[in-house]
C-alpha cells in the first residue's frame, strides 16, 4: 500500500475494496436497521427509522442490492437482528459456493450506550456485533453505524477522527476484509436535525450517495467518496451546535486494492444540473419541506443527482436572496434542471419548513365499539344503538409533528321489532355503516399520548324487514363531530387506544297534516382500538 501525499489537515480514509467495474461481478447483500427506541433510560429518537428507510430505498434503487438480498428491520430487537444476519449469511454462503464474490453491508441507525447497540429494551454488545461481522462469509463486510458513541467500535483498531487516507489502487488483487464507519467518536453524541429530517451523518451520507459525493464526475460514488463527503459535511454542520462538532470515525482490516462503487448515478432517471448552470450549493426539498439531497456545483461542470421520481423545490442561496425553482423528476426519464425554472425570492420564502420532530409513518388498526343516539325515544324506535366493528389507517406527522390524519370504516347491526303505534311486531334487521376521516393532535407523555381533534363522517342507517312486509328504509347523511382519546404504547409497534366521539346530524320529520320539519340529533361512539405501527 502507498499513501498519497495530499493533505487535508488530516489524512483521508484508506479503503481497500474491489471496483464494481472489475470483470468478476460482486453480489451485494444488505441488512438495514432503524430503531427509535433505546430503553427506559434513553429518549426516543426522531429519525432513526426514517434514515433506515432512506438507506434501504437508496441501496435498492442505486446500489445494486436486489430485494431478495436485503432486509429492513424497524424497531426490532437484538434477537431479530441476529436472526436476520444469520439468514443473510446463509444466502451469502450459498452464493460463494456457486463461485460468486460477495459483499455484505450492515447499516444501523439508533441508540448505542455502555458498549452496546440499544434496540428497545434489548442489547447487542459491540464485541458480539463486531465478531459476527468479522466471521461473516462475505468477501467484503461493511458496517455503517449512526449512533451515539459508536466510535467505540473502531477505537481498538485503526480509529481516525479524520477523513480517510487515499490508497494507491494500481494493483489488481481483489479486496477482502472488514470496514467499519461510524457517525461519531467514542465520546461524542450523534446529532439529528429537524430541517433535514434525519441525522447529520446519515443525511450527508445518503446525499453523497445520490450524487453530491461524486467529485470525480464519473457518474459513480465510491465508499471512499461517500465517507469523505459525509465526514466533511458532518463536522461542518455540527461545529456550531450546542453539543459541539461530531467526528465520524473508521476502521479497516483489508487485503487487496480498489475502491468499491456504492451507487451508480447513470440510471434511466434522475436530475442533471448542466454545465451551463451557475455554480453554488443546491438544495432539493420534498413536498413536506425537508431537504432530501444537496449538491455543491463548481462552475462549468455537469453534476447528477439521482433523485427518486417526484416533484421537488430547488433552492440556491445567494448573499441577499434566494433562487427558487421547481422540477419534476419523471420515472424512467432524465430531467435537466434549467435556469428558467428559477425565480428570485426573499429569505422569508424559504421552502424548508423544518420543525418536524420525526418522520411521517403509518399505523393500521382494528376497532370495536358502540354507537348510540342521545335521544332515548329516537334510539328505541328509529335509530337504534348498535355495536360496531371496523378498521382504520392513520398517517402520522405528515402535515406537522404529532398531527394524525385518519381514515376509518365501521359496521354495526342488530335484529329488532317495530314498536311504533299500530305497527308493532314487524321484525327487521337494523344496520349502520360509518365512514369517516379525522385530523387530531397528540401530546406525548412517556408511553401515553392523549389526543383530540375533528372528524367528518358519512353515516348510513337502514332497516330491512323480514319477509318484505314493509319496504326497506334507509337514511344517509354527512355528520361533523369531535374526537378525543388516549393512546398507550404497549410494545414498540403495538398500541392500545381508548376513544370517544361526539357527532351531530339533522334529519327530516314528516307528520300527517303538517309541513316537513328538520330536527337535530346528537350521537356518541365509544371504542377501543389496537393499532400496529408500520
Coordinates of C-alpha atoms in Angstrom, one line a residue:
X1 CA 0.0 0.0 0.0
X2 CA 1.2 3.5 -0.7
X3 CA -0.5 6.6 0.8
X4 CA -0.9 9.7 -1.4
X5 CA 0.8 13.0 -0.4
X6 CA -2.4 15.0 -0.5
X7 CA -3.0 16.5 2.9
X8 CA -6.4 17.9 4.1
X9 CA -5.4 18.9 7.6
X10 CA -5.7 15.2 8.4
X11 CA -5.2 12.1 6.4
X12 CA -8.1 10.8 4.3
X13 CA -9.6 7.3 4.9
X14 CA -8.0 4.3 3.2
X15 CA -10.5 1.9 1.8
X16 CA -9.2 -1.2 0.1
X17 CA -12.2 -2.6 -1.8
X18 CA -12.8 -4.1 -5.3
X19 CA -14.2 -1.9 -8.0
X20 CA -17.6 -2.7 -9.4
X21 CA -16.2 -2.4 -12.9
X22 CA -13.9 -5.4 -12.5
X23 CA -14.7 -8.4 -14.6
X24 CA -15.7 -10.6 -11.7
X25 CA -19.1 -9.4 -10.5
X26 CA -19.9 -8.6 -6.9
X27 CA -23.2 -9.7 -5.4
X28 CA -24.3 -7.3 -2.7
X29 CA -26.3 -8.1 0.4
X30 CA -27.7 -5.5 2.9
X31 CA -29.1 -5.5 6.4
X32 CA -30.6 -2.1 7.2
X33 CA -31.7 -1.5 10.8
X34 CA -33.5 1.5 12.3
X35 CA -34.7 1.8 15.9
X36 CA -36.0 4.9 17.6
X37 CA -36.2 3.3 21.0
X38 CA -33.3 2.6 23.3
X39 CA -34.9 1.6 26.5
X40 CA -36.3 3.4 29.5
X41 CA -33.1 5.3 30.3
X42 CA -33.0 6.9 26.8
X43 CA -35.1 9.4 25.0
X44 CA -36.8 8.2 21.8
X45 CA -35.0 9.3 18.6
X46 CA -36.9 11.2 15.9
X47 CA -35.5 9.9 12.7
X48 CA -33.7 6.6 13.1
X49 CA -36.3 4.6 11.2
X50 CA -36.7 7.3 8.6
X51 CA -32.9 7.2 8.0
X52 CA -33.0 3.4 7.7
X53 CA -35.9 3.6 5.2
X54 CA -34.0 6.1 3.1
X55 CA -30.8 4.0 3.1
X56 CA -32.8 0.8 2.2
X57 CA -34.5 2.5 -0.7
X58 CA -31.3 4.1 -2.0
X59 CA -29.3 0.8 -2.0
X60 CA -32.2 -1.0 -3.7
X61 CA -32.6 1.7 -6.4
X62 CA -28.9 2.7 -7.0
X63 CA -26.7 0.3 -5.1
X64 CA -27.2 -3.0 -6.9
X65 CA -28.9 -4.7 -4.0
X66 CA -31.9 -6.9 -5.1
X67 CA -34.9 -7.0 -2.8
X68 CA -34.3 -10.7 -2.1
X69 CA -30.8 -9.9 -0.8
X70 CA -31.8 -7.1 1.6
X71 CA -33.5 -7.0 5.0
X72 CA -35.1 -3.9 6.5
X73 CA -35.7 -4.0 10.3
X74 CA -37.6 -1.2 12.0
X75 CA -37.9 -1.1 15.8
X76 CA -36.9 -4.8 16.0
X77 CA -34.9 -6.2 18.9
X78 CA -31.4 -7.7 19.2
X79 CA -32.5 -11.3 18.5
X80 CA -34.4 -10.2 15.4
X81 CA -31.1 -8.5 14.1
X82 CA -29.1 -11.6 14.8
X83 CA -31.7 -13.8 13.1
X84 CA -31.8 -11.6 10.0
X85 CA -28.0 -11.5 9.9
X86 CA -27.9 -15.3 10.1
X87 CA -30.4 -15.5 7.2
X88 CA -28.2 -13.3 5.0
X89 CA -25.1 -15.2 6.0
X90 CA -26.7 -18.4 4.7
X91 CA -27.6 -16.8 1.4
X92 CA -24.1 -15.4 1.2
X93 CA -22.5 -18.8 1.8
X94 CA -24.7 -20.4 -0.9
X95 CA -23.6 -17.7 -3.3
X96 CA -19.9 -18.3 -2.5
X97 CA -20.4 -22.0 -3.0
X98 CA -21.5 -21.1 -6.6
X99 CA -18.3 -19.2 -7.0
X100 CA -19.7 -15.6 -6.6
X101 CA -17.9 -12.8 -4.9
X102 CA -20.0 -11.2 -2.2
X103 CA -20.3 -8.1 -0.2
X104 CA -22.3 -7.5 3.0
X105 CA -23.3 -4.0 4.1
X106 CA -24.9 -3.5 7.5
X107 CA -26.4 -0.1 8.4
X108 CA -27.6 0.8 11.8
X109 CA -29.4 3.9 12.9
X110 CA -30.4 4.0 16.6
X111 CA -29.2 4.2 20.2
X112 CA -25.9 3.0 21.4
X113 CA -24.7 3.2 25.1
X114 CA -22.4 1.5 27.5
X115 CA -20.7 -0.6 24.8
X116 CA -23.8 -2.0 23.1
X117 CA -26.4 -1.2 20.5
X118 CA -29.7 -0.4 22.3
X119 CA -32.6 -1.9 20.4
X120 CA -35.7 -1.1 22.5
X121 CA -35.2 -2.9 25.8
X122 CA -32.6 -5.4 24.3
X123 CA -28.9 -5.0 23.9
X124 CA -26.4 -6.1 21.3
X125 CA -22.8 -5.7 22.6
X126 CA -20.3 -4.1 20.3
X127 CA -17.9 -7.0 20.7
X128 CA -20.6 -9.5 19.7
X129 CA -21.7 -7.4 16.7
X130 CA -18.2 -6.9 15.5
X131 CA -17.3 -10.6 15.8
X132 CA -20.4 -11.6 13.8
X133 CA -19.3 -9.2 11.1
X134 CA -15.7 -10.4 11.2
X135 CA -16.9 -14.0 10.9
X136 CA -19.5 -13.4 8.1
X137 CA -18.7 -15.4 5.0
X138 CA -18.8 -12.4 2.6
X139 CA -15.6 -11.3 0.9
X140 CA -16.2 -7.7 1.9
X141 CA -18.1 -6.6 5.1
X142 CA -19.0 -3.0 5.6
X143 CA -20.7 -1.7 8.7
X144 CA -22.1 1.8 8.9
X145 CA -23.3 2.8 12.4
X146 CA -25.1 6.1 13.0
X147 CA -25.5 6.2 16.8
X148 CA -24.0 8.0 19.8
X149 CA -20.6 6.9 20.9
X150 CA -20.4 4.4 18.1
X151 CA -16.8 5.2 17.6
X152 CA -16.1 2.7 20.4
X153 CA -16.4 0.0 17.7
X154 CA -13.4 1.5 15.9
X155 CA -11.3 2.6 18.9
X156 CA -9.4 -0.7 19.2
X157 CA -8.2 -0.8 15.6
X158 CA -7.4 1.9 13.1
X159 CA -9.7 4.6 14.5
X160 CA -9.4 8.1 12.9
X161 CA -11.2 11.3 13.7
X162 CA -10.4 12.5 10.2
X163 CA -11.3 11.7 6.6
X164 CA -9.6 8.7 5.0
X165 CA -6.1 8.5 3.6
X166 CA -6.2 7.5 -0.1
X167 CA -4.6 4.3 -1.2
X168 CA -2.9 3.6 -4.5
X169 CA -5.3 1.4 -6.4
X170 CA -2.9 0.4 -9.1
X171 CA -2.7 -3.3 -8.0
X172 CA -5.3 -5.7 -9.3
X173 CA -5.7 -8.0 -6.4
X174 CA -9.4 -8.1 -5.1
X175 CA -10.1 -6.6 -1.8
X176 CA -11.2 -8.7 1.1
X177 CA -11.9 -7.8 4.7
X178 CA -13.9 -5.6 7.1
X179 CA -14.6 -1.8 7.1
X180 CA -16.5 -0.1 9.9
X181 CA -17.7 3.5 9.6
X182 CA -19.3 5.3 12.5
X183 CA -21.1 8.6 12.8
X184 CA -19.3 9.8 15.9
X185 CA -16.3 9.1 18.1
X186 CA -16.4 7.0 21.3
X187 CA -17.1 10.1 23.5
X188 CA -19.5 12.0 21.2
X189 CA -23.2 12.1 20.6
X190 CA -24.7 11.8 17.2
X191 CA -27.0 14.6 16.4
X192 CA -30.3 14.9 14.5
X193 CA -31.8 17.9 12.6
X194 CA -35.4 18.8 12.1
X195 CA -34.6 20.8 9.0
X196 CA -33.2 17.8 7.1
X197 CA -35.5 15.3 8.8
X198 CA -32.7 13.0 9.9
X199 CA -29.3 12.7 11.5
X200 CA -26.5 14.9 10.1
X201 CA -24.3 11.9 9.3
X202 CA -26.9 9.8 7.5
X203 CA -28.3 12.8 5.7
X204 CA -24.9 13.7 4.2
X205 CA -24.0 10.1 3.6
X206 CA -27.2 9.5 1.6
X207 CA -27.0 12.9 -0.1
X208 CA -23.4 12.0 -1.1
X209 CA -24.6 8.6 -2.5
X210 CA -27.3 10.4 -4.5
X211 CA -24.5 12.4 -6.3
X212 CA -23.0 15.1 -4.1
X213 CA -20.0 13.0 -3.3
X214 CA -19.2 12.3 -7.0
X215 CA -16.4 14.8 -7.2
X216 CA -14.7 12.8 -10.0
X217 CA -17.8 13.3 -12.2
X218 CA -17.7 9.7 -13.5
X219 CA -21.4 9.0 -12.5
X220 CA -20.4 6.7 -9.7
X221 CA -20.0 7.2 -5.9
X222 CA -17.4 5.1 -4.2
X223 CA -17.2 4.2 -0.5
X224 CA -14.2 6.5 -0.2
X225 CA -16.0 9.4 -1.8
X226 CA -19.2 8.9 0.2
X227 CA -17.4 8.7 3.6
X228 CA -15.1 11.6 2.9
X229 CA -18.1 13.7 1.9
X230 CA -20.1 12.7 5.0
X231 CA -17.2 13.4 7.3
X232 CA -16.5 16.9 6.0
X233 CA -20.2 17.9 5.9
X234 CA -21.0 16.4 9.3
X235 CA -18.1 18.2 11.0
X236 CA -19.0 21.5 9.3
X237 CA -22.7 21.3 10.2
X238 CA -22.2 20.3 13.8
X239 CA -19.3 22.7 14.6
X240 CA -21.7 25.4 15.9
X241 CA -24.1 23.1 17.7
X242 CA -24.6 23.1 21.4
X243 CA -23.2 19.5 21.5
X244 CA -20.1 20.5 19.7
X245 CA -18.6 19.1 16.5
X246 CA -19.3 15.5 15.6
X247 CA -16.4 13.5 14.1
X248 CA -17.2 10.3 12.2
X249 CA -14.5 7.5 12.5
X250 CA -13.4 4.5 10.6
X251 CA -11.7 1.1 11.0
X252 CA -10.4 -1.2 8.3
X253 CA -8.8 -4.6 8.1
X254 CA -8.5 -5.4 4.4
X255 CA -6.2 -7.1 1.9
X256 CA -6.1 -6.1 -1.7
X257 CA -6.7 -2.8 -3.5
X258 CA -9.6 -0.9 -5.1
X259 CA -12.5 1.3 -4.1
X260 CA -16.0 -0.2 -4.0
X261 CA -18.6 1.6 -6.0
X262 CA -21.7 2.0 -3.8
X263 CA -24.1 3.8 -6.1
X264 CA -24.4 4.2 -9.9
X265 CA -25.9 7.6 -10.8
X266 CA -26.2 6.9 -14.5
X267 CA -29.6 5.3 -14.2
X268 CA -32.6 5.8 -16.5
X269 CA -34.0 8.5 -14.3
X270 CA -32.7 11.4 -12.2
X271 CA -31.7 15.0 -12.4
X272 CA -28.9 16.6 -14.4
X273 CA -27.5 20.0 -13.4
X274 CA -25.9 21.1 -16.7
X275 CA -22.5 22.7 -17.2
X276 CA -24.2 26.0 -18.0
X277 CA -26.0 26.2 -14.7
X278 CA -24.5 28.6 -12.1
X279 CA -22.1 27.2 -9.5
X280 CA -23.0 27.1 -5.9
X281 CA -24.9 25.0 -3.3
X282 CA -28.2 23.5 -4.5
X283 CA -30.8 22.1 -2.1
X284 CA -33.6 19.7 -3.1
X285 CA -36.7 19.9 -1.0
X286 CA -39.6 17.4 -1.0
X287 CA -43.3 18.4 -0.6
X288 CA -43.0 18.0 3.2
X289 CA -40.4 20.8 3.3
X290 CA -37.4 18.5 4.1
X291 CA -34.1 18.7 2.3
X292 CA -33.6 15.3 0.7
X293 CA -30.4 16.0 -1.1
X294 CA -27.7 18.7 -1.6
X295 CA -25.3 19.4 -4.3
X296 CA -22.2 21.6 -4.4
X297 CA -21.6 22.5 -8.1
X298 CA -18.5 24.1 -9.4
X299 CA -18.8 26.5 -12.4
X300 CA -18.6 24.9 -15.9
X301 CA -19.2 21.3 -14.6
X302 CA -22.0 18.9 -15.1
X303 CA -23.4 17.2 -12.0
X304 CA -26.0 14.5 -11.5
X305 CA -28.4 13.9 -8.6
X306 CA -30.2 10.5 -8.7
X307 CA -33.4 11.7 -7.1
X308 CA -36.4 9.4 -7.0
X309 CA -39.3 10.2 -9.2
X310 CA -41.4 13.1 -7.8
X311 CA -41.7 16.9 -7.6
X312 CA -39.0 18.9 -5.8
X313 CA -38.4 22.5 -5.0
X314 CA -34.9 23.6 -5.7
X315 CA -33.2 26.3 -3.6
X316 CA -30.0 28.1 -4.4
X317 CA -28.9 30.6 -1.7
X318 CA -27.3 33.9 -2.7
X319 CA -25.9 36.6 -0.5
X320 CA -29.1 38.8 -0.4
X321 CA -31.8 36.5 -1.7
X322 CA -32.9 33.0 -2.7
X323 CA -33.2 31.5 -6.2
X324 CA -36.1 29.0 -6.0
X325 CA -37.5 26.7 -8.7
X326 CA -39.5 23.6 -9.1
X327 CA -38.6 20.4 -11.0
X328 CA -40.4 17.2 -11.7
X329 CA -38.3 14.0 -12.0
X330 CA -40.3 11.5 -14.1
X331 CA -39.9 7.8 -13.8
X332 CA -37.7 6.4 -16.4
X333 CA -36.6 9.8 -17.7
X334 CA -33.6 12.0 -17.2
X335 CA -34.5 15.6 -16.3
X336 CA -32.3 18.6 -16.9
X337 CA -32.5 21.4 -14.4
X338 CA -32.8 24.6 -16.4
X339 CA -32.3 28.2 -15.2
X340 CA -35.6 29.5 -16.4
X341 CA -37.3 27.3 -13.8
X342 CA -35.9 29.6 -11.1
X343 CA -37.2 32.9 -9.7
X344 CA -35.8 35.4 -7.1
X345 CA -37.4 35.2 -3.7
X346 CA -36.7 36.8 -0.3
X347 CA -35.3 34.6 2.5
X348 CA -38.8 34.6 4.1
X349 CA -40.0 32.4 1.2
X350 CA -37.5 29.6 2.1
X351 CA -39.3 26.3 1.2
X352 CA -37.5 24.4 4.0
X353 CA -40.0 24.1 6.9
X354 CA -38.1 22.1 9.5
X355 CA -39.6 21.7 12.9
X356 CA -40.7 18.2 12.5
X357 CA -39.8 16.0 15.4
X358 CA -39.8 12.8 13.5
X359 CA -40.6 11.5 10.0
X360 CA -44.1 10.5 8.9
X361 CA -45.3 6.9 9.4
X362 CA -48.4 4.8 9.1
X363 CA -50.4 2.8 11.6
X364 CA -53.2 0.3 10.8
X365 CA -55.7 -1.0 13.3
X366 CA -58.8 -2.9 14.2
X367 CA -61.5 -1.4 16.4
X368 CA -64.6 -2.4 18.4
X369 CA -67.1 -0.1 19.9
X370 CA -70.6 1.1 20.5
X371 CA -72.8 3.6 18.7
X372 CA -75.9 5.3 20.2
X373 CA -78.0 8.5 20.0
X374 CA -78.6 10.7 23.0
X375 CA -82.4 11.0 22.5
X376 CA -84.0 8.0 24.2
X377 CA -87.1 7.9 22.1
X378 CA -85.1 8.0 18.9
X379 CA -82.7 5.3 19.9
X380 CA -85.5 3.0 20.9
X381 CA -87.7 3.4 17.8
X382 CA -85.9 4.9 14.9
X383 CA -82.0 4.9 15.1
X384 CA -81.1 2.1 17.3
X385 CA -78.0 1.6 19.5
X386 CA -75.6 -1.0 18.0
X387 CA -72.1 -2.4 18.5
X388 CA -69.5 -1.6 15.8
X389 CA -66.5 -3.4 14.4
X390 CA -64.1 -1.9 11.9
X391 CA -60.7 -0.9 10.8
X392 CA -58.7 2.2 10.1
X393 CA -55.4 3.6 8.8
X394 CA -53.6 6.7 10.1
X395 CA -50.9 8.8 8.7
X396 CA -48.7 10.4 11.5
X397 CA -46.6 13.6 11.3
X398 CA -47.3 14.3 7.6
X399 CA -48.7 17.8 8.0
X400 CA -46.7 18.6 11.1
X401 CA -45.3 16.8 14.1
X402 CA -47.9 15.0 16.3
X403 CA -50.7 15.5 13.9
X404 CA -52.6 12.4 12.8
X405 CA -54.7 12.1 9.7
X406 CA -57.0 9.1 9.9
X407 CA -59.5 7.2 7.7
X408 CA -61.9 4.7 9.3
X409 CA -64.8 2.4 8.4
X410 CA -67.1 0.6 10.8
X411 CA -70.2 -1.7 10.5
X412 CA -72.8 -2.5 13.0
X413 CA -76.3 -4.0 13.2
X414 CA -78.9 -5.9 15.3
X415 CA -82.2 -7.6 14.9
X416 CA -85.3 -5.7 16.2
X417 CA -89.0 -5.3 16.1
X418 CA -91.1 -2.3 15.4
X419 CA -92.5 -0.6 18.5
X420 CA -94.4 2.2 16.8
X421 CA -98.2 2.6 17.4
X422 CA -100.3 0.4 15.1
X423 CA -97.1 -1.1 13.5
X424 CA -95.6 -3.0 16.3
X425 CA -94.4 -6.6 15.9
X426 CA -92.8 -6.4 12.5
X427 CA -89.3 -7.9 12.6
X428 CA -86.4 -6.2 10.8
X429 CA -82.6 -6.0 10.6
X430 CA -81.2 -2.6 11.5
X431 CA -77.7 -1.8 10.2
X432 CA -75.2 1.1 10.3
X433 CA -72.3 1.9 8.0
X434 CA -69.9 4.6 9.3
X435 CA -67.2 6.1 7.1
X436 CA -65.0 8.9 8.4
X437 CA -61.9 11.0 8.2
X438 CA -60.3 12.8 11.1
X439 CA -57.5 15.2 11.9
X440 CA -56.2 15.0 15.5
X441 CA -53.3 16.4 17.5
X442 CA -51.4 14.2 20.0
X443 CA -49.5 15.2 23.2
X444 CA -46.8 12.6 24.2
X445 CA -46.3 11.9 27.9
X446 CA -44.0 8.9 28.1
X447 CA -45.8 5.9 26.6
X448 CA -49.2 7.8 26.8
X449 CA -50.5 10.1 24.1
X450 CA -53.8 11.9 24.8
X451 CA -55.3 13.3 21.6
X452 CA -58.2 15.5 20.4
X453 CA -59.5 16.7 17.0
X454 CA -62.2 16.9 14.5
X455 CA -64.0 14.3 12.3
X456 CA -66.3 14.3 9.3
X457 CA -68.4 11.1 8.9
X458 CA -70.7 9.7 6.3
X459 CA -73.4 7.8 8.2
X460 CA -75.7 5.3 6.6
X461 CA -78.6 3.7 8.7
X462 CA -81.1 1.3 7.3
X463 CA -83.6 -1.4 8.1
X464 CA -84.7 -4.4 6.1
X465 CA -88.0 -6.0 7.1
X466 CA -88.4 -9.8 7.3
X467 CA -90.5 -11.2 4.6
X468 CA -90.8 -7.8 2.8
X469 CA -93.8 -6.8 4.9
X470 CA -92.7 -3.2 4.5
X471 CA -90.3 -1.5 2.0
X472 CA -86.7 -1.3 3.1
X473 CA -85.9 2.1 4.7
X474 CA -82.6 3.9 4.9
X475 CA -81.2 7.3 5.8
X476 CA -77.8 8.7 4.9
X477 CA -76.1 12.0 5.8
X478 CA -72.8 13.7 6.5
X479 CA -72.1 14.4 10.1
X480 CA -69.4 16.7 11.6
X481 CA -68.0 15.8 15.1
X482 CA -65.3 15.9 17.7
X483 CA -63.0 13.1 18.8
X484 CA -60.8 12.6 21.8
X485 CA -59.0 9.7 23.5
X486 CA -55.8 8.2 24.9
X487 CA -53.3 6.1 23.1
X488 CA -50.9 3.8 25.0
X489 CA -47.7 2.2 23.6
X490 CA -48.0 -1.4 24.7
X491 CA -45.0 -2.6 22.7
X492 CA -42.6 -0.9 20.3
X493 CA -45.0 -1.1 17.4
X494 CA -48.2 -2.1 19.1
X495 CA -50.6 0.5 20.6
X496 CA -53.9 0.4 22.6
X497 CA -56.3 3.3 22.3
X498 CA -59.5 4.3 24.0
X499 CA -61.6 6.8 22.1
X500 CA -64.8 8.8 22.3
X501 CA -66.7 10.6 19.5
X502 CA -69.5 13.2 19.6
X503 CA -71.4 13.8 16.3
X504 CA -74.3 16.0 15.1
X505 CA -76.8 15.5 12.3
X506 CA -80.1 16.8 11.1
X507 CA -83.0 14.7 9.7
X508 CA -86.3 15.5 8.1
X509 CA -89.6 14.7 10.0
X510 CA -92.9 14.2 8.2
X511 CA -96.1 14.1 10.1
X512 CA -99.5 13.7 8.6
X513 CA -101.3 17.1 8.1
X514 CA -98.2 19.1 8.9
X515 CA -95.3 20.6 6.9
X516 CA -92.0 18.8 6.8
X517 CA -89.6 19.9 9.5
X518 CA -85.9 19.4 10.3
X519 CA -84.8 18.0 13.6
X520 CA -81.3 17.9 15.1
X521 CA -79.8 14.9 16.8
X522 CA -76.5 14.1 18.5
X523 CA -74.9 10.7 18.8
X524 CA -71.9 9.3 20.6
X525 CA -69.5 6.4 20.0
X526 CA -67.1 4.7 22.3
X527 CA -64.4 2.4 21.0
X528 CA -61.2 0.5 21.8
X529 CA -58.5 0.3 19.1
X530 CA -55.5 -1.9 18.6
X531 CA -53.0 -0.4 16.1
X532 CA -49.7 -1.6 14.6
X533 CA -47.1 0.9 13.6
X534 CA -45.6 0.2 10.1

